[in-house]
Amino acid sequence: MEIKVTPICLLPIGKLPKVCVVVGDPNRAKLVSEKHFVVTELVCAVREFHCYKGMWKDTEMLVMSHGIGGGGASVCFEELIQAGVTTIIRAGTAGSFDPRYREGSLVIATGAVRSDGVSEGLVPLGYPAISDHEVVGALIESAKSNGLSNEQYGVGIITTVGHFFDGPLGNHNKLWARSKVLAIEMEASILFIVASLRGIRAGACVNIDNYIFEREISEKYEPNRDVVHQGTFKMLEVALDAAKRLSSQ
């Protein structure tokens, strides 16, 4: 019997685990499959969308890459849901607005400012982009069980912005810092909107790879330092552990 697949990512419909951790970089998805999963299997490798199925601590789950930015990421999220996934956790990198959370710290998002350039094409901007409370709770429990202190992770609002480099219009970094927004990244608000519209659970845990205001002064962005790589490893452990907790709920 022919297996039905999604149109772009070619994910088999109704044949996959219900929980997925999504990352931006295809190489990071591959890293999870090789270093964290056992009995791993490549599900698809189309454009920036690379998906692996495997076992994490006796629980079957997925890891999939969505690339950089909202348009492509929304395709990944929509097609995971079409394939039958009911919980998605984003594990990515972000810049920090809060000096308490520097490189290697984690931020668990309760919601996201919608400056993504994509979701306003789905629903009005007054519609909130919020994390599912069960996912937030699982991420917090996972952070604690992985030995992170209150100084090593924060919980709160982040902002999703569609562009990485500033142009003549500048940015709203100081505004978001004054508004107690903790971090900035490029995909979470789209995930939250899509999840809310399609009736699934979603959340996000990001690793800080720069402190925004220090970066603006130095004009240097150095995301490949050891402290960032160590933070990414912690973030993946937290996200995978949370996915395991949620797979039984």
GROMACS .gro file of C-alpha atoms in nm:
model
  249
    1MET     CA    1   0.000   0.000   0.000
    2GLU     CA    2   0.134   0.341  -0.094
    3ILE     CA    3   0.227   0.566   0.199
    4LYS     CA    4   0.092   0.920   0.180
    5VAL     CA    5   0.349   1.196   0.237
    6THR     CA    6   0.335   1.571   0.291
    7PRO     CA    7   0.388   1.779  -0.025
    8ILE     CA    8   0.718   1.957   0.045
    9CYS     CA    9   0.904   1.780   0.326
   10LEU     CA   10   0.782   1.434   0.217
   11LEU     CA   11   0.701   1.328   0.573
   12PRO     CA   12   0.501   1.004   0.593
   13ILE     CA   13   0.152   1.081   0.721
   14GLY     CA   14   0.040   0.890   1.027
   15LYS     CA   15   0.365   0.694   1.059
   16LEU     CA   16   0.573   0.915   1.290
   17PRO     CA   17   0.613   0.970   1.666
   18LYS     CA   18   0.389   1.242   1.811
   19VAL     CA   19   0.667   1.454   1.962
   20CYS     CA   20   0.934   1.650   1.772
   21VAL     CA   21   1.223   1.878   1.868
   22VAL     CA   22   1.289   2.130   1.590
   23VAL     CA   23   1.621   2.308   1.529
   24GLY     CA   24   1.736   2.557   1.268
   25ASP     CA   25   2.050   2.386   1.138
   26PRO     CA   26   2.034   2.054   0.948
   27ASN     CA   27   2.376   1.971   1.093
   28ARG     CA   28   2.235   2.013   1.444
   29ALA     CA   29   1.952   1.773   1.362
   30LYS     CA   30   2.211   1.525   1.237
   31LEU     CA   31   2.416   1.579   1.553
   32VAL     CA   32   2.116   1.492   1.769
   33SER     CA   33   2.053   1.178   1.565
   34GLU     CA   34   2.416   1.067   1.598
   35LYS     CA   35   2.505   1.176   1.952
   36HIS     CA   36   2.173   1.155   2.138
   37PHE     CA   37   1.944   0.911   1.958
   38VAL     CA   38   1.983   0.537   1.935
   39VAL     CA   39   1.829   0.324   1.658
   40THR     CA   40   1.814   0.638   1.443
   41GLU     CA   41   1.655   0.664   1.098
   42LEU     CA   42   1.660   0.943   0.838
   43VAL     CA   43   1.298   1.029   0.758
   44CYS     CA   44   1.355   1.305   0.501
   45ALA     CA   45   1.626   1.537   0.366
   46VAL     CA   46   1.460   1.798   0.145
   47ARG     CA   47   1.613   2.147   0.112
   48GLU     CA   48   1.672   2.270   0.469
   49PHE     CA   49   1.426   2.017   0.610
   50HIS     CA   50   1.614   1.718   0.753
   51CYS     CA   51   1.417   1.489   0.983
   52TYR     CA   52   1.541   1.195   1.192
   53LYS     CA   53   1.351   0.943   1.401
   54GLY     CA   54   1.518   0.780   1.698
   55MET     CA   55   1.505   0.671   2.061
   56TRP     CA   56   1.592   0.906   2.346
   57LYS     CA   57   1.602   0.730   2.684
   58ASP     CA   58   1.359   0.460   2.565
   59THR     CA   59   1.118   0.712   2.409
   60GLU     CA   60   1.072   0.737   2.032
   61MET     CA   61   1.071   1.093   1.896
   62LEU     CA   62   1.175   1.313   1.605
   63VAL     CA   63   1.428   1.587   1.550
   64MET     CA   64   1.385   1.808   1.242
   65SER     CA   65   1.557   2.117   1.101
   66HIS     CA   66   1.354   2.415   0.976
   67GLY     CA   67   1.626   2.648   0.843
   68ILE     CA   68   1.657   3.019   0.920
   69GLY     CA   69   1.356   3.249   0.923
   70GLY     CA   70   0.981   3.229   0.927
   71GLY     CA   71   0.862   3.136   0.580
   72GLY     CA   72   1.047   2.807   0.553
   73ALA     CA   73   1.001   2.729   0.921
   74SER     CA   74   0.624   2.761   0.886
   75VAL     CA   75   0.632   2.492   0.615
   76CYS     CA   76   0.819   2.261   0.851
   77PHE     CA   77   0.572   2.318   1.136
   78GLU     CA   78   0.264   2.283   0.918
   79GLU     CA   79   0.382   1.960   0.758
   80LEU     CA   80   0.489   1.803   1.087
   81ILE     CA   81   0.133   1.864   1.206
   82GLN     CA   82  -0.010   1.725   0.880
   83ALA     CA   83   0.201   1.414   0.939
   84GLY     CA   84   0.047   1.365   1.284
   85VAL     CA   85   0.289   1.535   1.527
   86THR     CA   86   0.105   1.683   1.827
   87THR     CA   87   0.391   1.841   2.028
   88ILE     CA   88   0.674   2.056   1.887
   89ILE     CA   89   0.959   2.208   2.088
   90ARG     CA   90   1.194   2.457   1.925
   91ALA     CA   91   1.556   2.441   2.042
   92GLY     CA   92   1.756   2.724   1.887
   93THR     CA   93   1.992   3.014   1.951
   94ALA     CA   94   1.903   3.370   2.047
   95GLY     CA   95   2.045   3.704   2.150
   96SER     CA   96   1.984   3.827   2.505
   97PHE     CA   97   1.842   4.164   2.614
   98ASP     CA   98   1.897   4.083   2.982
   99PRO     CA   99   2.250   4.099   3.129
  100ARG     CA  100   2.163   3.815   3.367
  101TYR     CA  101   2.152   3.574   3.075
  102ARG     CA  102   2.476   3.568   2.884
  103GLU     CA  103   2.634   3.320   2.641
  104GLY     CA  104   2.549   2.963   2.734
  105SER     CA  105   2.240   3.056   2.938
  106LEU     CA  106   1.899   2.921   2.839
  107VAL     CA  107   1.567   3.103   2.805
  108ILE     CA  108   1.235   2.918   2.812
  109ALA     CA  109   0.971   3.117   2.625
  110THR     CA  110   0.625   3.176   2.768
  111GLY     CA  111   0.529   3.374   2.458
  112ALA     CA  112   0.674   3.579   2.175
  113VAL     CA  113   0.636   3.926   2.026
  114ARG     CA  114   0.513   3.885   1.668
  115SER     CA  115   0.763   4.077   1.454
  116ASP     CA  116   0.829   3.769   1.240
  117GLY     CA  117   0.696   3.901   0.906
  118VAL     CA  118   0.495   3.583   0.845
  119SER     CA  119   0.226   3.523   1.106
  120GLU     CA  120   0.039   3.846   1.031
  121GLY     CA  121  -0.056   3.677   0.705
  122LEU     CA  122  -0.237   3.411   0.911
  123VAL     CA  123  -0.414   3.601   1.190
  124PRO     CA  124  -0.428   3.966   1.309
  125LEU     CA  125  -0.139   4.091   1.522
  126GLY     CA  126  -0.373   4.116   1.822
  127TYR     CA  127  -0.382   3.735   1.834
  128PRO     CA  128  -0.120   3.627   2.092
  129ALA     CA  129   0.174   3.397   2.024
  130ILE     CA  130   0.194   3.190   2.342
  131SER     CA  131   0.364   2.868   2.448
  132ASP     CA  132   0.155   2.576   2.565
  133HIS     CA  133   0.158   2.568   2.946
  134GLU     CA  134   0.235   2.194   2.956
  135VAL     CA  135   0.540   2.244   2.735
  136VAL     CA  136   0.663   2.537   2.945
  137GLY     CA  137   0.621   2.327   3.260
  138ALA     CA  138   0.805   2.030   3.109
  139LEU     CA  139   1.095   2.254   2.998
  140ILE     CA  140   1.126   2.408   3.345
  141GLU     CA  141   1.121   2.064   3.510
  142SER     CA  142   1.379   1.942   3.263
  143ALA     CA  143   1.608   2.241   3.322
  144LYS     CA  144   1.598   2.178   3.696
  145SER     CA  145   1.651   1.802   3.664
  146ASN     CA  146   1.952   1.869   3.439
  147GLY     CA  147   2.111   2.068   3.719
  148LEU     CA  148   2.056   2.423   3.590
  149SER     CA  149   2.031   2.693   3.855
  150ASN     CA  150   1.804   2.998   3.840
  151GLU     CA  151   2.106   3.194   3.718
  152GLN     CA  152   2.155   2.956   3.425
  153TYR     CA  153   1.809   2.980   3.274
  154GLY     CA  154   1.529   3.234   3.252
  155VAL     CA  155   1.157   3.206   3.182
  156GLY     CA  156   0.961   3.477   3.005
  157ILE     CA  157   0.870   3.657   2.684
  158ILE     CA  158   1.098   3.660   2.381
  159THR     CA  159   1.064   3.839   2.046
  160THR     CA  160   1.071   3.687   1.699
  161VAL     CA  161   1.208   3.917   1.428
  162GLY     CA  162   1.210   3.836   1.059
  163HIS     CA  163   1.539   4.005   0.968
  164PHE     CA  164   1.882   3.940   1.116
  165PHE     CA  165   2.080   4.241   0.989
  166ASP     CA  166   1.948   4.594   1.051
  167GLY     CA  167   1.874   4.842   0.774
  168PRO     CA  168   1.786   5.213   0.772
  169LEU     CA  169   1.486   5.148   0.999
  170GLY     CA  170   1.712   5.029   1.280
  171ASN     CA  171   1.578   4.801   1.553
  172HIS     CA  172   1.363   4.797   1.867
  173ASN     CA  173   1.618   4.636   2.098
  174LYS     CA  174   1.606   4.904   2.370
  175LEU     CA  175   1.227   4.901   2.364
  176TRP     CA  176   1.215   4.525   2.414
  177ALA     CA  177   1.472   4.542   2.692
  178ARG     CA  178   1.267   4.809   2.873
  179SER     CA  179   0.960   4.589   2.822
  180LYS     CA  180   1.133   4.297   3.001
  181VAL     CA  181   1.156   4.086   2.686
  182LEU     CA  182   1.440   3.842   2.751
  183ALA     CA  183   1.570   3.741   2.409
  184ILE     CA  184   1.542   3.775   2.031
  185GLU     CA  185   1.530   3.500   1.767
  186MET     CA  186   1.363   3.432   1.430
  187GLU     CA  187   1.104   3.150   1.440
  188ALA     CA  188   0.926   3.093   1.774
  189SER     CA  189   0.624   3.322   1.731
  190ILE     CA  190   0.540   3.149   1.403
  191LEU     CA  191   0.556   2.810   1.573
  192PHE     CA  192   0.326   2.932   1.852
  193ILE     CA  193   0.072   3.078   1.608
  194VAL     CA  194   0.066   2.770   1.384
  195ALA     CA  195   0.037   2.542   1.686
  196SER     CA  196  -0.253   2.742   1.829
  197LEU     CA  197  -0.436   2.747   1.496
  198ARG     CA  198  -0.389   2.373   1.437
  199GLY     CA  199  -0.462   2.265   1.793
  200ILE     CA  200  -0.128   2.118   1.902
  201ARG     CA  201   0.120   2.190   2.184
  202ALA     CA  202   0.435   2.394   2.122
  203GLY     CA  203   0.710   2.565   2.315
  204ALA     CA  204   1.066   2.689   2.282
  205CYS     CA  205   1.394   2.678   2.472
  206VAL     CA  206   1.678   2.889   2.331
  207ASN     CA  207   2.050   2.908   2.402
  208ILE     CA  208   2.196   3.258   2.430
  209ASP     CA  209   2.483   3.310   2.184
  210ASN     CA  210   2.533   3.684   2.240
  211TYR     CA  211   2.435   3.972   2.465
  212ILE     CA  212   2.277   4.217   2.222
  213PHE     CA  213   2.397   4.545   2.370
  214GLU     CA  214   2.756   4.426   2.407
  215ARG     CA  215   2.745   4.303   2.049
  216GLU     CA  216   2.617   4.641   1.927
  217ILE     CA  217   2.911   4.818   2.094
  218SER     CA  218   3.180   4.576   1.978
  219GLU     CA  219   3.020   4.516   1.635
  220LYS     CA  220   3.128   4.153   1.672
  221TYR     CA  221   2.907   3.846   1.655
  222GLU     CA  222   3.091   3.530   1.758
  223PRO     CA  223   2.843   3.242   1.793
  224ASN     CA  224   3.102   2.964   1.756
  225ARG     CA  225   3.274   2.996   2.095
  226ASP     CA  226   3.302   2.700   2.332
  227VAL     CA  227   3.068   2.857   2.586
  228VAL     CA  228   2.796   2.875   2.320
  229HIS     CA  229   2.854   2.516   2.206
  230GLN     CA  230   2.830   2.400   2.568
  231GLY     CA  231   2.504   2.594   2.604
  232THR     CA  232   2.368   2.433   2.289
  233PHE     CA  233   2.445   2.089   2.429
  234LYS     CA  234   2.261   2.177   2.753
  235MET     CA  235   1.968   2.317   2.556
  236LEU     CA  236   1.934   1.998   2.351
  237GLU     CA  237   1.943   1.785   2.666
  238VAL     CA  238   1.670   2.001   2.820
  239ALA     CA  239   1.453   1.997   2.506
  240LEU     CA  240   1.487   1.621   2.452
  241ASP     CA  241   1.414   1.548   2.816
  242ALA     CA  242   1.105   1.771   2.802
  243ALA     CA  243   0.991   1.591   2.485
  244LYS     CA  244   1.023   1.260   2.670
  245ARG     CA  245   0.811   1.393   2.957
  246LEU     CA  246   0.546   1.520   2.716
  247SER     CA  247   0.532   1.199   2.510
  248SER     CA  248   0.343   1.028   2.791
  249GLN     CA  249   0.099   1.315   2.852
   0.00000   0.00000   0.00000
